[in-house]
Amino acid sequence: MNKRQLKKSLNKRKMVNVALAGTDKKCVTKTAVKPETKVTKKEKCAIKSITKKLVGEFITTKEEVVPIGCELLSAGAYALNGEIVFFANISTKKEDAVVTNKEYDAIVYFTEGVNGWVSKNAEKTYTKKDLVDAIYTAVNTMIDEYNLQ
């Protein structure tokens, strides 16, 4: 066995009988260890906190969030690849695919709050300011918990 064959055999992590040329030893047994390969997971992106202004852009008017004649199924925000995405699933539109397939990194729901702002029949009613404050707190809490993981 020449040196090249020896190196190739050593990289296969096997017991190899090696007869070295030019030595008096007839057989030398060595255990070869293959170098470790590192498996890299998807890198986690840190998420920056959001502002109340950004929340206000999501909560524009009641009709834009939940059009008249539609029912609010769920509302929330999720983190995906370091970005925050707000969503409102309503009865007449197809649900957000990321939420349905659970492809997000973190998620928080505030359906009750949005429903309290939109519907007059809700258990607890919210003003727009109260809703923005509640969403701002919920999303930033989710971000803090995610960044601590």
Coordinates of N, CA and C in Angstrom, one line a residue:
M1 N 0.9 -1.2 0.0 CA 0.0 0.0 0.0 C 0.9 1.2 0.0
N2 N 0.7 2.1 -1.0 CA 1.5 3.3 -1.0 C 0.9 4.4 -0.1
K3 N 1.6 5.6 0.0 CA 1.1 6.6 0.9 C -0.2 7.2 0.5
R4 N -0.5 7.3 -0.8 CA -1.7 7.9 -1.2 C -2.9 6.9 -0.8
Q5 N -2.7 5.7 -1.0 CA -3.7 4.7 -0.6 C -3.9 4.7 0.9
L6 N -2.8 4.9 1.6 CA -2.9 4.9 3.1 C -3.7 6.1 3.5
K7 N -3.5 7.3 3.0 CA -4.3 8.5 3.3 C -5.7 8.3 3.0
K8 N -6.0 7.7 1.8 CA -7.4 7.5 1.4 C -8.1 6.5 2.4
S9 N -7.4 5.5 2.8 CA -7.9 4.5 3.7 C -8.2 5.2 5.1
L10 N -7.2 6.0 5.5 CA -7.4 6.7 6.8 C -8.6 7.6 6.9
N11 N -9.0 8.2 5.8 CA -10.1 9.0 5.7 C -11.4 8.3 5.8
K12 N -11.4 7.0 5.6 CA -12.6 6.2 5.6 C -13.0 5.6 7.0
R13 N -12.2 5.9 8.0 CA -12.5 5.5 9.4 C -12.6 4.0 9.5
K14 N -11.7 3.3 9.0 CA -11.7 1.8 9.1 C -10.4 1.3 9.8
M15 N -10.5 0.1 10.2 CA -9.3 -0.6 10.7 C -8.5 -1.0 9.4
V16 N -7.2 -0.5 9.4 CA -6.4 -0.7 8.2 C -5.1 -1.5 8.6
N17 N -4.8 -2.5 7.9 CA -3.6 -3.2 8.0 C -2.6 -2.5 7.1
V18 N -1.5 -1.9 7.6 CA -0.6 -1.2 6.8 C 0.8 -1.8 6.9
A19 N 1.4 -2.1 5.8 CA 2.7 -2.6 5.8 C 3.6 -1.4 5.2
L20 N 4.4 -0.8 6.1 CA 5.2 0.3 5.7 C 6.5 -0.2 5.0
A21 N 6.7 0.4 3.9 CA 8.0 0.0 3.2 C 9.2 0.5 3.9
G22 N 10.3 -0.2 4.0 CA 11.5 0.2 4.6 C 11.5 0.1 6.1
T23 N 10.6 -0.7 6.7 CA 10.7 -0.9 8.1 C 10.7 -2.4 8.3
D24 N 11.1 -2.7 9.5 CA 11.2 -4.2 9.9 C 9.9 -4.7 10.3
K25 N 8.9 -3.8 10.6 CA 7.6 -4.2 11.1 C 6.8 -4.8 9.9
K26 N 6.2 -6.0 10.1 CA 5.5 -6.6 9.1 C 4.1 -6.0 9.0
C27 N 3.4 -5.7 10.0 CA 2.1 -5.2 10.0 C 1.9 -4.2 11.1
V28 N 1.3 -3.1 10.8 CA 1.0 -2.0 11.7 C -0.5 -1.8 11.6
T29 N -1.2 -1.8 12.7 CA -2.6 -1.6 12.7 C -2.9 -0.2 13.3
K30 N -3.7 0.6 12.5 CA -4.0 1.9 13.0 C -5.5 2.1 12.8
T31 N -6.1 2.9 13.7 CA -7.5 3.3 13.6 C -7.5 4.7 13.0
A32 N -8.2 4.9 11.9 CA -8.2 6.2 11.3 C -9.5 6.9 11.7
V33 N -9.4 8.1 12.0 CA -10.6 8.9 12.4 C -10.8 10.0 11.3
K34 N -12.0 10.0 10.8 CA -12.4 11.0 9.8 C -12.7 12.3 10.5
P35 N -12.2 13.4 9.9 CA -12.5 14.7 10.5 C -13.9 15.0 10.7
E36 N -14.3 15.7 11.7 CA -15.7 16.0 12.0 C -16.3 16.9 11.0
T37 N -17.5 16.7 10.6 CA -18.2 17.6 9.7 C -19.2 18.4 10.5
K38 N -19.3 19.7 10.4 CA -20.2 20.5 11.1 C -21.5 20.7 10.3
V39 N -22.6 20.4 11.0 CA -23.9 20.7 10.4 C -24.3 22.0 10.9
T40 N -24.5 22.9 9.9 CA -25.0 24.2 10.3 C -26.5 24.3 10.2
K41 N -27.1 24.8 11.2 CA -28.5 25.1 11.2 C -28.8 26.4 10.6
K42 N -30.0 26.7 10.3 CA -30.4 28.0 9.8 C -30.0 29.0 10.8
E43 N -29.3 30.0 10.4 CA -28.9 31.0 11.4 C -30.1 31.9 11.8
K44 N -30.1 32.1 13.1 CA -31.1 32.9 13.7 C -30.8 34.3 13.6
C45 N -31.8 35.1 13.1 CA -31.6 36.5 12.9 C -32.2 37.2 14.1
A46 N -31.5 38.2 14.6 CA -32.1 39.0 15.7 C -33.1 39.9 15.1
I47 N -34.2 40.1 15.9 CA -35.3 40.9 15.4 C -35.3 42.3 16.2
K48 N -35.4 43.3 15.5 CA -35.4 44.7 16.1 C -36.8 44.9 16.6
S49 N -36.9 45.7 17.7 CA -38.2 46.1 18.2 C -38.9 47.0 17.2
I50 N -40.3 47.0 17.4 CA -41.1 47.8 16.4 C -41.5 49.1 17.1
T51 N -42.0 50.0 16.3 CA -42.5 51.2 16.9 C -44.0 51.3 16.8
K52 N -44.6 52.2 17.6 CA -46.0 52.4 17.5 C -46.5 52.9 16.2
K53 N -45.6 53.6 15.5 CA -45.9 54.1 14.1 C -46.2 52.9 13.2
L54 N -45.3 51.9 13.3 CA -45.5 50.7 12.5 C -46.8 50.0 12.8
V55 N -47.1 49.9 14.0 CA -48.4 49.3 14.4 C -49.5 50.1 13.9
G56 N -49.4 51.4 13.9 CA -50.5 52.3 13.4 C -50.7 52.1 11.9
E57 N -49.6 51.7 11.2 CA -49.7 51.4 9.7 C -50.5 50.2 9.5
F58 N -50.5 49.2 10.4 CA -51.3 48.0 10.3 C -52.7 48.3 10.6
I59 N -52.9 49.0 11.7 CA -54.3 49.4 12.2 C -54.6 50.7 11.6
T60 N -55.0 50.7 10.3 CA -55.4 52.0 9.6 C -56.8 52.3 9.9
T61 N -57.7 51.6 9.2 CA -59.2 51.9 9.5 C -59.8 50.5 9.7
K62 N -60.9 50.5 10.4 CA -61.6 49.2 10.7 C -62.0 48.5 9.4
E63 N -62.4 49.3 8.4 CA -62.8 48.6 7.1 C -61.6 48.0 6.3
E64 N -60.4 48.5 6.5 CA -59.3 47.9 5.8 C -58.8 46.7 6.5
V65 N -58.9 46.6 7.8 CA -58.5 45.4 8.6 C -59.6 44.4 8.4
V66 N -60.8 44.7 8.7 CA -61.9 43.7 8.5 C -63.0 44.4 7.7
P67 N -63.1 44.1 6.4 CA -64.2 44.8 5.6 C -65.6 44.4 6.1
I68 N -66.5 45.3 5.8 CA -67.9 45.1 6.2 C -68.4 43.8 5.6
G69 N -69.1 43.0 6.4 CA -69.7 41.8 6.0 C -68.7 40.6 6.2
C70 N -67.5 40.9 6.7 CA -66.5 39.8 6.9 C -66.4 39.5 8.4
E71 N -65.9 38.3 8.7 CA -65.7 38.0 10.1 C -64.2 37.8 10.3
L72 N -63.7 38.3 11.4 CA -62.3 38.2 11.7 C -62.0 36.8 12.3
L73 N -61.2 36.0 11.7 CA -60.8 34.7 12.2 C -59.7 34.8 13.1
S74 N -58.6 35.5 12.8 CA -57.5 35.7 13.6 C -56.7 36.9 13.2
A75 N -56.0 37.4 14.1 CA -55.1 38.6 13.8 C -53.9 38.5 14.7
G76 N -52.7 38.9 14.1 CA -51.5 38.8 14.9 C -50.3 39.3 14.1
A77 N -49.1 38.9 14.6 CA -47.9 39.2 14.0 C -46.9 38.0 14.1
Y78 N -46.1 37.8 13.1 CA -45.2 36.8 13.2 C -43.8 37.3 12.7
A79 N -42.8 36.6 13.2 CA -41.4 36.9 12.8 C -40.9 35.9 11.8
L80 N -40.4 36.3 10.8 CA -39.8 35.4 9.7 C -38.6 36.1 9.1
N81 N -37.5 35.4 9.3 CA -36.2 35.8 8.8 C -35.8 37.2 9.2
G82 N -36.1 37.5 10.5 CA -35.7 38.8 11.1 C -36.7 39.9 10.9
E83 N -37.8 39.7 10.3 CA -38.8 40.7 10.0 C -40.1 40.4 10.6
I84 N -40.8 41.4 11.0 CA -42.2 41.3 11.6 C -43.2 41.5 10.5
V85 N -44.2 40.6 10.4 CA -45.3 40.7 9.5 C -46.6 40.6 10.2
F86 N -47.4 41.6 10.0 CA -48.8 41.6 10.6 C -49.7 40.9 9.7
F87 N -50.7 40.3 10.3 CA -51.7 39.6 9.4 C -53.1 39.7 10.1
A88 N -54.1 39.6 9.3 CA -55.5 39.5 9.7 C -56.2 38.5 8.8
N89 N -56.5 37.4 9.3 CA -57.2 36.4 8.5 C -58.7 36.6 8.7
I90 N -59.4 36.9 7.5 CA -60.8 37.1 7.6 C -61.6 36.1 6.8
S91 N -62.9 36.0 7.0 CA -63.7 34.9 6.4 C -63.7 34.9 4.9
T92 N -63.6 36.0 4.2 CA -63.7 36.0 2.8 C -62.4 35.8 2.0
K93 N -61.2 35.9 2.7 CA -59.9 35.7 2.1 C -59.3 34.5 2.5
K94 N -58.3 34.0 1.7 CA -57.6 32.8 2.0 C -56.6 33.2 3.2
E95 N -56.4 32.2 4.1 CA -55.6 32.5 5.2 C -54.1 32.6 4.8
D96 N -53.4 33.4 5.6 CA -51.9 33.6 5.4 C -51.2 32.2 5.4
A97 N -50.5 31.9 4.3 CA -49.9 30.6 4.1 C -48.8 30.3 5.2
V98 N -48.1 31.3 5.6 CA -47.0 31.2 6.6 C -47.6 30.8 7.9
V99 N -48.7 31.4 8.3 CA -49.4 31.0 9.5 C -50.0 29.6 9.5
T100 N -50.6 29.3 8.4 CA -51.3 28.0 8.2 C -50.3 26.9 8.2
N101 N -49.1 27.1 7.6 CA -48.1 26.1 7.5 C -47.1 26.1 8.7
K102 N -47.3 27.0 9.6 CA -46.4 27.2 10.7 C -44.9 27.4 10.3
E103 N -44.7 28.2 9.4 CA -43.3 28.5 8.9 C -42.6 29.7 9.5
Y104 N -43.2 30.2 10.5 CA -42.7 31.4 11.2 C -41.7 31.0 12.2
D105 N -40.9 32.0 12.7 CA -39.9 31.8 13.7 C -40.6 32.0 15.1
A106 N -41.5 33.0 15.2 CA -42.2 33.3 16.4 C -43.5 33.9 16.0
I107 N -44.6 33.8 16.9 CA -45.9 34.4 16.5 C -46.6 34.8 17.8
V108 N -47.4 35.9 17.6 CA -48.2 36.4 18.7 C -49.6 36.7 18.1
Y109 N -50.7 36.4 18.8 CA -52.0 36.7 18.3 C -52.6 37.8 19.2
F110 N -53.4 38.7 18.5 CA -54.1 39.7 19.2 C -55.5 39.8 18.6
T111 N -56.1 38.7 18.3 CA -57.4 38.6 17.7 C -58.5 39.3 18.6
E112 N -58.4 39.0 19.8 CA -59.5 39.6 20.7 C -59.4 41.1 20.7
G113 N -58.2 41.7 20.7 CA -58.1 43.1 20.7 C -58.6 43.8 19.4
V114 N -58.2 43.2 18.3 CA -58.7 43.7 17.0 C -60.2 43.5 16.9
N115 N -60.7 42.4 17.4 CA -62.1 42.2 17.4 C -62.8 43.2 18.3
G116 N -62.2 43.6 19.4 CA -62.8 44.6 20.3 C -62.8 46.0 19.7
W117 N -61.9 46.2 18.8 CA -61.8 47.5 18.1 C -62.8 47.6 17.0
V118 N -63.0 46.4 16.2 CA -63.8 46.4 15.0 C -65.3 46.2 15.3
S119 N -65.6 45.3 16.2 CA -66.9 44.9 16.5 C -67.5 45.6 17.7
K120 N -68.8 46.0 17.6 CA -69.4 46.6 18.7 C -70.0 45.6 19.7
N121 N -70.1 44.3 19.2 CA -70.6 43.3 20.0 C -69.6 42.5 20.8
A122 N -68.3 43.0 20.8 CA -67.2 42.3 21.5 C -67.4 42.4 23.0
E123 N -66.8 41.5 23.8 CA -66.9 41.6 25.2 C -66.2 42.8 25.8
K124 N -65.0 43.1 25.2 CA -64.3 44.3 25.6 C -64.0 45.1 24.4
T125 N -64.3 46.4 24.5 CA -64.1 47.3 23.4 C -62.8 48.1 23.5
Y126 N -62.1 48.3 22.4 CA -60.9 49.0 22.4 C -61.0 50.3 21.5
T127 N -60.3 51.3 22.0 CA -60.1 52.5 21.1 C -58.9 52.2 20.2
K128 N -58.7 52.9 19.2 CA -57.5 52.7 18.3 C -56.3 52.8 19.1
K129 N -56.2 53.9 20.0 CA -55.0 54.1 20.7 C -54.7 52.9 21.7
D130 N -55.8 52.4 22.3 CA -55.6 51.2 23.2 C -55.1 50.0 22.5
L131 N -55.7 49.8 21.3 CA -55.3 48.7 20.5 C -53.9 48.8 20.0
V132 N -53.4 49.9 19.6 CA -52.0 50.1 19.2 C -51.1 49.9 20.3
D133 N -51.4 50.4 21.5 CA -50.6 50.1 22.7 C -50.5 48.6 23.0
A134 N -51.7 47.9 23.0 CA -51.7 46.5 23.3 C -50.9 45.7 22.3
I135 N -51.0 46.0 21.0 CA -50.3 45.3 19.9 C -48.8 45.6 20.1
Y136 N -48.5 46.8 20.3 CA -47.1 47.2 20.5 C -46.4 46.4 21.6
T137 N -47.1 46.3 22.7 CA -46.6 45.6 23.9 C -46.4 44.1 23.6
A138 N -47.5 43.5 23.0 CA -47.5 42.1 22.7 C -46.4 41.7 21.7
V139 N -46.2 42.5 20.6 CA -45.2 42.2 19.6 C -43.8 42.4 20.2
N140 N -43.6 43.4 20.9 CA -42.2 43.6 21.5 C -41.9 42.6 22.5
T141 N -42.9 42.1 23.3 CA -42.6 41.0 24.2 C -42.2 39.7 23.4
M142 N -42.9 39.4 22.3 CA -42.6 38.3 21.5 C -41.1 38.4 21.0
I143 N -40.8 39.6 20.5 CA -39.4 39.9 20.0 C -38.4 39.6 21.1
D144 N -38.6 40.2 22.2 CA -37.7 40.0 23.3 C -37.5 38.5 23.7
E145 N -38.6 37.8 23.8 CA -38.5 36.4 24.1 C -37.8 35.6 23.0
Y146 N -38.0 36.0 21.7 CA -37.3 35.3 20.6 C -35.8 35.6 20.6
N147 N -35.5 36.8 20.9 CA -34.0 37.2 20.9 C -33.3 36.6 22.0
L148 N -34.0 36.2 23.1 CA -33.3 35.6 24.3 C -33.1 34.1 24.1
Q149 N -33.7 33.5 23.1 CA -33.6 32.1 22.9 C -32.2 31.7 22.4

